[in-house]
Tab-separated table of N, CA and C in Angstrom:
chain	number	residue	atom	x	y	z
A	1	MET	N	343.785	-74.286	177.211
A	1	MET	CA	342.526	-73.899	178.901
A	1	MET	C	343.469	-73.429	179.565
A	2	ALA	N	342.650	-72.699	180.324
A	2	ALA	CA	343.494	-72.459	180.909
A	2	ALA	C	343.023	-71.997	182.740
A	3	ALA	N	343.543	-72.549	184.220
A	3	ALA	CA	342.807	-72.260	184.907
A	3	ALA	C	343.894	-72.106	185.832
A	4	LEU	N	342.983	-71.491	187.105
A	4	LEU	CA	343.695	-70.922	188.103
A	4	LEU	C	343.547	-71.544	189.306
A	5	ALA	N	344.564	-71.487	190.538
A	5	ALA	CA	344.616	-72.362	191.032
A	5	ALA	C	345.235	-71.239	192.331
A	6	LEU	N	343.950	-70.645	193.124
A	6	LEU	CA	344.273	-70.403	194.013
A	6	LEU	C	344.196	-70.793	195.761
A	7	ILE	N	344.898	-70.679	196.154
A	7	ILE	CA	345.211	-71.772	197.606
A	7	ILE	C	345.293	-70.898	198.884
A	8	ARG	N	344.614	-71.385	199.429
A	8	ARG	CA	343.556	-71.402	200.294
A	8	ARG	C	343.844	-72.553	201.425
A	9	ASP	N	344.980	-71.824	202.940
A	9	ASP	CA	344.790	-72.744	203.980
A	9	ASP	C	344.954	-74.114	203.884
A	10	ARG	N	345.805	-74.400	202.676
A	10	ARG	CA	345.925	-76.085	201.915
A	10	ARG	C	344.524	-76.437	201.080
A	11	ARG	N	343.858	-75.305	200.390
A	11	ARG	CA	342.968	-75.905	200.610
A	11	ARG	C	342.191	-74.746	198.270
A	12	VAL	N	341.744	-75.525	197.045
A	12	VAL	CA	342.067	-75.206	196.385
A	12	VAL	C	340.249	-74.504	195.898
A	13	LEU	N	340.710	-73.239	195.018
A	13	LEU	CA	339.149	-72.870	195.304
A	13	LEU	C	338.434	-73.599	193.680
A	14	MET	N	337.686	-74.030	193.709
A	14	MET	CA	337.481	-74.753	192.433
A	14	MET	C	335.214	-74.284	192.459
A	15	VAL	N	334.670	-74.371	190.980
A	15	VAL	CA	333.596	-74.444	190.983
A	15	VAL	C	332.832	-75.536	190.063
A	16	ARG	N	331.041	-75.449	190.233
A	16	ARG	CA	330.455	-75.909	189.915
A	16	ARG	C	329.694	-74.682	189.404
A	17	VAL	N	329.182	-75.083	187.670
A	17	VAL	CA	329.225	-74.612	186.721
A	17	VAL	C	327.017	-75.137	186.668
A	18	GLN	N	326.396	-73.897	186.638
A	18	GLN	CA	325.247	-75.034	186.391
A	18	GLN	C	323.803	-75.832	185.951
A	19	GLY	N	323.978	-76.552	186.414
A	19	GLY	CA	323.766	-77.569	185.254
A	19	GLY	C	324.706	-78.914	185.150
A	20	HIS	N	325.593	-78.785	185.564
A	20	HIS	CA	326.728	-79.761	186.727
A	20	HIS	C	326.686	-79.728	187.859
A	21	ASP	N	326.763	-81.231	187.666
A	21	ASP	CA	327.221	-81.883	188.866
A	21	ASP	C	328.554	-81.854	190.126
A	22	VAL	N	329.636	-81.723	188.419
A	22	VAL	CA	330.857	-81.844	189.260
A	22	VAL	C	331.610	-80.362	189.425
A	23	LEU	N	332.894	-80.528	190.299
A	23	LEU	CA	333.573	-79.401	190.540
A	23	LEU	C	335.346	-79.000	189.576
A	24	TYR	N	335.156	-77.895	188.781
A	24	TYR	CA	335.809	-77.494	188.370
A	24	TYR	C	336.962	-76.180	188.803
A	25	LEU	N	338.098	-76.999	188.617
A	25	LEU	CA	339.304	-75.437	188.584
A	25	LEU	C	338.441	-74.338	188.235
A	26	PRO	N	338.072	-72.570	188.133
A	26	PRO	CA	337.916	-71.452	187.350
A	26	PRO	C	339.237	-71.685	185.870
A	27	GLY	N	337.882	-71.964	184.602
A	27	GLY	CA	339.013	-70.999	183.306
A	27	GLY	C	338.780	-71.276	182.841
A	28	GLY	N	338.783	-72.246	181.594
A	28	GLY	CA	338.053	-72.444	180.698
A	28	GLY	C	339.334	-71.635	179.274
A	29	LYS	N	338.645	-71.702	177.857
A	29	LYS	CA	338.933	-72.320	176.486
A	29	LYS	C	340.706	-70.253	175.956
A	30	ILE	N	341.527	-71.101	175.927
A	30	ILE	CA	341.834	-69.548	175.282
A	30	ILE	C	341.507	-68.689	173.691
A	31	GLU	N	340.371	-68.203	173.844
A	31	GLU	CA	339.983	-67.250	172.964
A	31	GLU	C	340.964	-66.796	171.611
A	32	PRO	N	340.373	-66.795	171.091
A	32	PRO	CA	341.414	-66.579	169.513
A	32	PRO	C	342.516	-64.833	169.242
A	33	GLY	N	343.578	-65.239	169.618
A	33	GLY	CA	343.904	-64.062	169.690
A	33	GLY	C	344.257	-63.458	171.616
A	34	GLU	N	344.845	-64.235	172.966
A	34	GLU	CA	344.759	-63.825	173.513
A	34	GLU	C	346.061	-65.236	174.004
A	35	GLY	N	346.579	-64.725	175.007
A	35	GLY	CA	347.442	-65.256	175.453
A	35	GLY	C	346.898	-66.272	176.778
A	36	ALA	N	347.909	-67.174	177.005
A	36	ALA	CA	347.173	-68.259	178.117
A	36	ALA	C	346.941	-67.241	179.464
A	37	ARG	N	348.143	-66.717	179.648
A	37	ARG	CA	347.568	-65.686	181.295
A	37	ARG	C	346.207	-64.701	181.393
A	38	GLN	N	346.140	-63.744	179.859
A	38	GLN	CA	345.268	-62.745	179.545
A	38	GLN	C	344.181	-64.053	180.232
A	39	ALA	N	344.043	-65.401	179.328
A	39	ALA	CA	342.485	-66.479	179.408
A	39	ALA	C	342.825	-66.113	181.156
A	40	LEU	N	343.311	-66.432	181.628
A	40	LEU	CA	343.435	-66.352	183.252
A	40	LEU	C	342.733	-65.815	183.853
A	41	VAL	N	343.236	-64.148	183.532
A	41	VAL	CA	342.209	-62.886	183.971
A	41	VAL	C	341.162	-63.445	183.715
A	42	ARG	N	340.711	-62.796	182.728
A	42	ARG	CA	338.910	-63.129	181.513
A	42	ARG	C	338.224	-63.817	182.967
A	43	GLU	N	339.267	-65.112	182.451
A	43	GLU	CA	337.709	-66.853	182.963
A	43	GLU	C	338.308	-66.379	184.553
A	44	ALA	N	338.814	-65.694	185.341
A	44	ALA	CA	338.433	-65.326	186.606
A	44	ALA	C	337.770	-64.627	187.155
A	45	ALA	N	338.294	-63.206	186.232
A	45	ALA	CA	336.255	-62.179	186.615
A	45	ALA	C	335.630	-63.046	185.907
A	46	GLU	N	335.267	-63.849	185.416
A	46	GLU	CA	334.070	-63.575	184.354
A	46	GLU	C	333.017	-64.952	185.467
A	47	GLU	N	334.092	-65.442	186.115
A	47	GLU	CA	333.478	-67.145	186.822
A	47	GLU	C	333.725	-66.850	188.448
A	48	VAL	N	334.809	-65.854	189.182
A	48	VAL	CA	334.073	-65.836	190.478
A	48	VAL	C	334.806	-64.511	190.585
A	49	GLY	N	334.425	-63.765	190.155
A	49	GLY	CA	334.941	-62.486	190.768
A	49	GLY	C	335.881	-61.278	190.933
A	50	LEU	N	336.575	-62.136	190.451
A	50	LEU	CA	338.068	-61.710	191.226
A	50	LEU	C	338.934	-60.778	189.429
A	51	GLU	N	339.683	-59.244	190.154
A	51	GLU	CA	340.636	-59.257	189.506
A	51	GLU	C	342.442	-59.792	190.055
A	52	ILE	N	342.754	-60.425	189.100
A	52	ILE	CA	343.717	-61.699	188.860
A	52	ILE	C	345.469	-60.014	189.188
A	53	ASP	N	345.938	-60.208	189.495
A	53	ASP	CA	347.197	-59.306	189.153
A	53	ASP	C	348.504	-60.164	188.242
A	54	PRO	N	348.418	-59.845	187.538
A	54	PRO	CA	349.244	-60.537	186.099
A	54	PRO	C	350.949	-60.983	186.626
A	55	ALA	N	351.051	-59.718	187.432
A	55	ALA	CA	352.520	-60.143	188.246
A	55	ALA	C	352.436	-60.924	189.389
A	56	THR	N	351.564	-61.304	189.711
A	56	THR	CA	351.264	-62.834	190.388
A	56	THR	C	351.350	-63.649	189.994
A	57	ILE	N	351.073	-64.214	188.640
A	57	ILE	CA	350.530	-65.127	187.937
A	57	ILE	C	351.856	-66.302	188.063
A	58	GLU	N	351.715	-67.746	188.978
A	58	GLU	CA	353.010	-68.481	188.319
A	58	GLU	C	352.652	-69.500	187.414
A	59	ASP	N	353.543	-70.219	186.605
A	59	ASP	CA	352.864	-71.820	185.950
A	59	ASP	C	353.707	-72.456	186.875
A	60	LEU	N	352.405	-73.452	187.314
A	60	LEU	CA	352.987	-74.782	188.160
A	60	LEU	C	352.409	-75.781	187.655
A	61	PHE	N	351.553	-76.487	185.785
A	61	PHE	CA	351.720	-76.880	185.320
A	61	PHE	C	350.702	-77.547	183.880
A	62	THR	N	350.815	-78.170	183.236
A	62	THR	CA	349.588	-79.209	181.972
A	62	THR	C	349.090	-80.334	182.498
A	63	VAL	N	347.542	-80.613	182.599
A	63	VAL	CA	347.989	-81.855	182.778
A	63	VAL	C	346.567	-82.031	181.338
A	64	LEU	N	347.437	-83.537	180.503
A	64	LEU	CA	346.223	-84.141	180.133
A	64	LEU	C	344.945	-85.250	180.420
A	65	ALA	N	343.913	-84.642	180.088
A	65	ALA	CA	343.058	-86.127	180.312
A	65	ALA	C	342.004	-86.059	179.751
A	66	ASP	N	341.470	-86.666	180.269
A	66	ASP	CA	340.267	-87.426	179.277
A	66	ASP	C	339.020	-86.462	179.509
A	67	ALA	N	338.193	-85.813	178.677
A	67	ALA	CA	337.029	-85.080	177.913
A	67	ALA	C	335.989	-85.184	179.666
A	68	HIS	N	335.441	-84.190	179.891
A	68	HIS	CA	333.765	-84.239	180.613
A	68	HIS	C	333.105	-83.607	179.720
A	69	GLY	N	332.072	-84.692	179.699
A	69	GLY	CA	330.870	-84.771	179.292
A	69	GLY	C	331.271	-84.943	178.194
A	70	VAL	N	332.384	-85.033	177.115
A	70	VAL	CA	332.290	-85.561	175.475
A	70	VAL	C	332.647	-86.426	175.398
A	71	HIS	N	332.177	-87.836	174.271
A	71	HIS	CA	332.715	-88.527	173.776
A	71	HIS	C	333.715	-89.157	174.037
A	72	ALA	N	333.602	-90.954	174.092
A	72	ALA	CA	335.585	-91.020	174.542
A	72	ALA	C	336.709	-90.782	173.978
A	73	GLY	N	337.670	-90.514	174.635
A	73	GLY	CA	338.798	-90.296	173.612
A	73	GLY	C	339.880	-88.535	173.216
A	74	ARG	N	338.181	-88.163	173.589
A	74	ARG	CA	338.148	-86.150	173.473
A	74	ARG	C	339.310	-86.122	174.764
A	75	LEU	N	340.615	-86.044	174.778
A	75	LEU	CA	341.337	-85.474	175.908
A	75	LEU	C	341.204	-83.614	175.645
A	76	VAL	N	341.848	-83.394	177.328
A	76	VAL	CA	341.472	-81.597	177.144
A	76	VAL	C	343.516	-81.280	178.038
A	77	SER	N	343.414	-80.426	177.679
A	77	SER	CA	344.558	-80.328	177.836
A	77	SER	C	345.019	-78.521	178.562
A	78	MET	N	345.096	-78.817	179.885
A	78	MET	CA	344.952	-77.971	180.683
A	78	MET	C	345.657	-77.455	181.876
A	79	THR	N	346.445	-75.942	181.369
A	79	THR	CA	347.713	-75.689	181.693
A	79	THR	C	346.796	-74.545	183.838
A	80	VAL	N	347.919	-75.203	184.145
A	80	VAL	CA	347.047	-74.464	185.797
A	80	VAL	C	348.446	-73.425	186.431
A	81	TYR	N	348.012	-72.335	186.791
A	81	TYR	CA	348.264	-70.969	187.285
A	81	TYR	C	348.529	-71.009	188.541
A	82	ARG	N	348.816	-70.616	189.647
A	82	ARG	CA	348.933	-70.470	190.206
A	82	ARG	C	348.874	-68.611	190.953
A	83	ALA	N	348.104	-67.208	190.902
A	83	ALA	CA	347.688	-66.245	191.283
A	83	ALA	C	347.052	-65.903	192.433
A	84	GLU	N	347.229	-64.586	192.677
A	84	GLU	CA	346.263	-63.405	193.893
A	84	GLU	C	345.946	-62.633	193.142
A	85	PRO	N	344.299	-62.751	193.143
A	85	PRO	CA	343.742	-61.299	193.583
A	85	PRO	C	345.008	-60.021	193.694
A	86	ARG	N	344.298	-59.132	192.620
A	86	ARG	CA	344.606	-57.556	193.000
A	86	ARG	C	344.706	-56.821	194.287
A	87	GLU	N	345.946	-56.497	193.998
A	87	GLU	CA	345.756	-55.965	196.118
A	87	GLU	C	344.446	-54.727	195.819
A	88	GLY	N	343.843	-54.205	196.773
A	88	GLY	CA	342.547	-53.216	197.244
A	88	GLY	C	341.714	-53.344	196.001
A	89	THR	N	341.555	-54.452	195.531
A	89	THR	CA	340.241	-55.495	194.930
A	89	THR	C	339.609	-56.346	196.136
A	90	ARG	N	338.686	-56.900	195.670
A	90	ARG	CA	337.993	-58.702	196.456
A	90	ARG	C	338.985	-59.631	196.399
A	91	GLN	N	339.010	-59.536	197.007
A	91	GLN	CA	339.903	-61.038	197.770
A	91	GLN	C	339.640	-62.058	198.171
A	92	GLU	N	338.326	-62.564	198.131
A	92	GLU	CA	337.174	-63.110	198.066
A	92	GLU	C	336.604	-63.960	197.016
A	93	PRO	N	336.549	-64.930	196.294
A	93	PRO	CA	335.334	-65.500	195.280
A	93	PRO	C	333.941	-65.383	195.982
A	94	VAL	N	333.271	-65.315	194.213
A	94	VAL	CA	332.122	-65.519	194.189
A	94	VAL	C	331.546	-65.756	193.302
A	95	PRO	N	330.317	-66.497	193.138
A	95	PRO	CA	329.490	-67.121	192.159
A	95	PRO	C	329.462	-66.170	190.783
A	96	SER	N	330.070	-66.614	189.838
A	96	SER	CA	329.383	-64.828	188.605
A	96	SER	C	328.714	-65.345	187.426
A	97	GLY	N	328.446	-65.026	186.090
A	97	GLY	CA	328.474	-65.683	185.339
A	97	GLY	C	327.521	-66.621	185.662
A	98	GLU	N	328.680	-68.211	185.079
A	98	GLU	CA	327.723	-69.521	184.790
A	98	GLU	C	328.091	-70.332	185.727
A	99	VAL	N	328.754	-69.978	187.299
A	99	VAL	CA	329.149	-71.051	187.826
A	99	VAL	C	327.912	-70.454	189.121
A	100	ALA	N	327.743	-72.000	189.309
A	100	ALA	CA	326.510	-71.503	190.800
A	100	ALA	C	327.298	-71.883	192.515
A	101	GLU	N	328.327	-72.284	192.259
A	101	GLU	CA	329.143	-71.912	193.593
A	101	GLU	C	330.414	-72.283	193.383
A	102	VAL	N	330.766	-71.424	194.305
A	102	VAL	CA	332.496	-71.615	194.728
A	102	VAL	C	332.928	-72.149	196.100
A	103	GLU	N	333.880	-73.493	195.474
A	103	GLU	CA	334.413	-74.499	197.647
A	103	GLU	C	335.508	-74.269	197.460
A	104	LEU	N	335.648	-74.401	198.283
A	104	LEU	CA	338.187	-75.210	198.748
A	104	LEU	C	337.981	-75.973	198.301
A	105	VAL	N	338.189	-76.584	198.391
A	105	VAL	CA	338.333	-78.550	198.500
A	105	VAL	C	340.414	-79.287	198.747
A	106	GLY	N	339.900	-79.827	199.474
A	106	GLY	CA	341.776	-80.415	199.248
A	106	GLY	C	341.031	-81.897	198.487
A	107	SER	N	342.209	-82.714	198.582
A	107	SER	CA	342.257	-84.151	197.480
A	107	SER	C	341.286	-84.989	197.711
A	108	ALA	N	340.994	-84.784	199.241
A	108	ALA	CA	340.075	-86.001	199.767
A	108	ALA	C	338.419	-86.242	198.401
A	109	ASP	N	338.656	-84.667	198.013
A	109	ASP	CA	337.545	-83.868	197.185
A	109	ASP	C	337.377	-84.472	195.912
A	110	ALA	N	338.844	-85.507	195.068
A	110	ALA	CA	338.544	-86.097	193.929
A	110	ALA	C	337.345	-86.631	193.452
A	111	ASP	N	336.875	-87.366	193.698
A	111	ASP	CA	335.810	-87.969	193.387
A	111	ASP	C	334.976	-86.846	193.163
A	112	ARG	N	334.307	-85.432	193.635
A	112	ARG	CA	333.715	-85.003	193.377
A	112	ARG	C	334.304	-83.951	191.618
A	113	CYS	N	335.527	-84.236	191.065
A	113	CYS	CA	335.759	-83.636	189.564
A	113	CYS	C	336.056	-85.024	188.705
A	114	PRO	N	335.573	-84.185	187.732
A	114	PRO	CA	336.560	-84.910	186.695
A	114	PRO	C	337.352	-84.833	186.334
A	115	PRO	N	337.941	-85.663	185.194
A	115	PRO	CA	339.014	-86.253	185.339
A	115	PRO	C	340.188	-84.906	185.289
A	116	ALA	N	340.525	-84.440	184.350
A	116	ALA	CA	341.401	-83.412	184.096
A	116	ALA	C	341.375	-82.599	186.264
A	117	GLY	N	341.131	-81.975	186.553
A	117	GLY	CA	340.440	-81.782	187.937
A	117	GLY	C	341.152	-83.356	189.312
A	118	GLN	N	340.722	-84.257	188.524
A	118	GLN	CA	341.388	-85.408	189.884
A	118	GLN	C	342.934	-85.394	189.623
A	119	ALA	N	343.704	-85.175	188.184
A	119	ALA	CA	344.928	-84.766	187.879
A	119	ALA	C	345.899	-83.696	188.893
A	120	ALA	N	344.576	-82.742	187.914
A	120	ALA	CA	345.021	-81.549	188.938
A	120	ALA	C	345.228	-81.198	190.231
A	121	LEU	N	344.884	-82.289	190.880
A	121	LEU	CA	344.108	-82.188	192.593
A	121	LEU	C	345.468	-82.688	193.337
A	122	GLU	N	346.044	-83.816	191.532
A	122	GLU	CA	346.675	-85.109	192.892
A	122	GLU	C	348.436	-84.123	192.564
A	123	ARG	N	348.329	-83.000	191.415
A	123	ARG	CA	349.599	-82.785	191.237
A	123	ARG	C	349.913	-81.377	191.926
A	124	LEU	N	348.511	-80.308	192.932
A	124	LEU	CA	348.288	-79.972	193.925
A	124	LEU	C	349.290	-80.535	195.722
A	125	VAL	N	349.001	-81.532	195.778
A	125	VAL	CA	349.323	-82.058	196.595
A	125	VAL	C	350.685	-82.811	196.327
A	126	ALA	N	351.483	-83.315	194.983
A	126	ALA	CA	352.918	-83.574	194.861
A	126	ALA	C	353.174	-81.787	194.728
A	127	LEU	N	353.406	-80.508	194.614
A	127	LEU	CA	354.166	-79.640	195.280
A	127	LEU	C	354.033	-79.184	196.668
A	128	ARG	N	352.688	-79.962	197.152
A	128	ARG	CA	352.937	-79.470	198.811
A	128	ARG	C	352.089	-78.525	198.817
A	129	LEU	N	351.051	-78.390	198.136
A	129	LEU	CA	350.194	-76.827	197.944
A	129	LEU	C	348.729	-76.972	198.461
A	130	ILE	N	348.491	-77.926	198.235
A	130	ILE	CA	347.169	-78.694	199.352
A	130	ILE	C	347.634	-79.579	200.153
A	131	ASP	N	346.094	-79.991	200.243
A	131	ASP	CA	346.403	-81.568	201.107
A	131	ASP	C	345.505	-82.786	200.923
C-alpha cells in the first residue's frame, strides 16, 4: 500500500471511509503495472481531490501491522510518503469517492485508527512532523 502524509500545522490528514468508524491515511493498493508513487498520486486524487506534485514526493517509512477488519494474523505493509499538491491546484483536501470525511489529526487521535494508522502516527511523532 502507498499512503499520503499531508502535514498541516503539526497534524496529518486522515480520512474516514463511508461505512467505517476508523481513520486512515489517504492511500491504497498499488494496481498492476503501477509504481508506488503513481498509486499515491492516483489515490490522493480519488480520495481527497488533490493533484499531488510528483516532485514533492518524499519517502518517509514503511509500517507492517495487523490488517484491520480481516482475519487475525493478516498483515498490511504500508509505505508512507510526504507530498504536497501541485501549485495552482486545489490545496485543501475534500472528501471524494468512497471517503466520507477528511480530518487533520495528531497522536492523541491514535485510538481512532487501525494498527497501521497507529504505527504511522507513532513514526510521524518520532520524526517530529506531528504532535
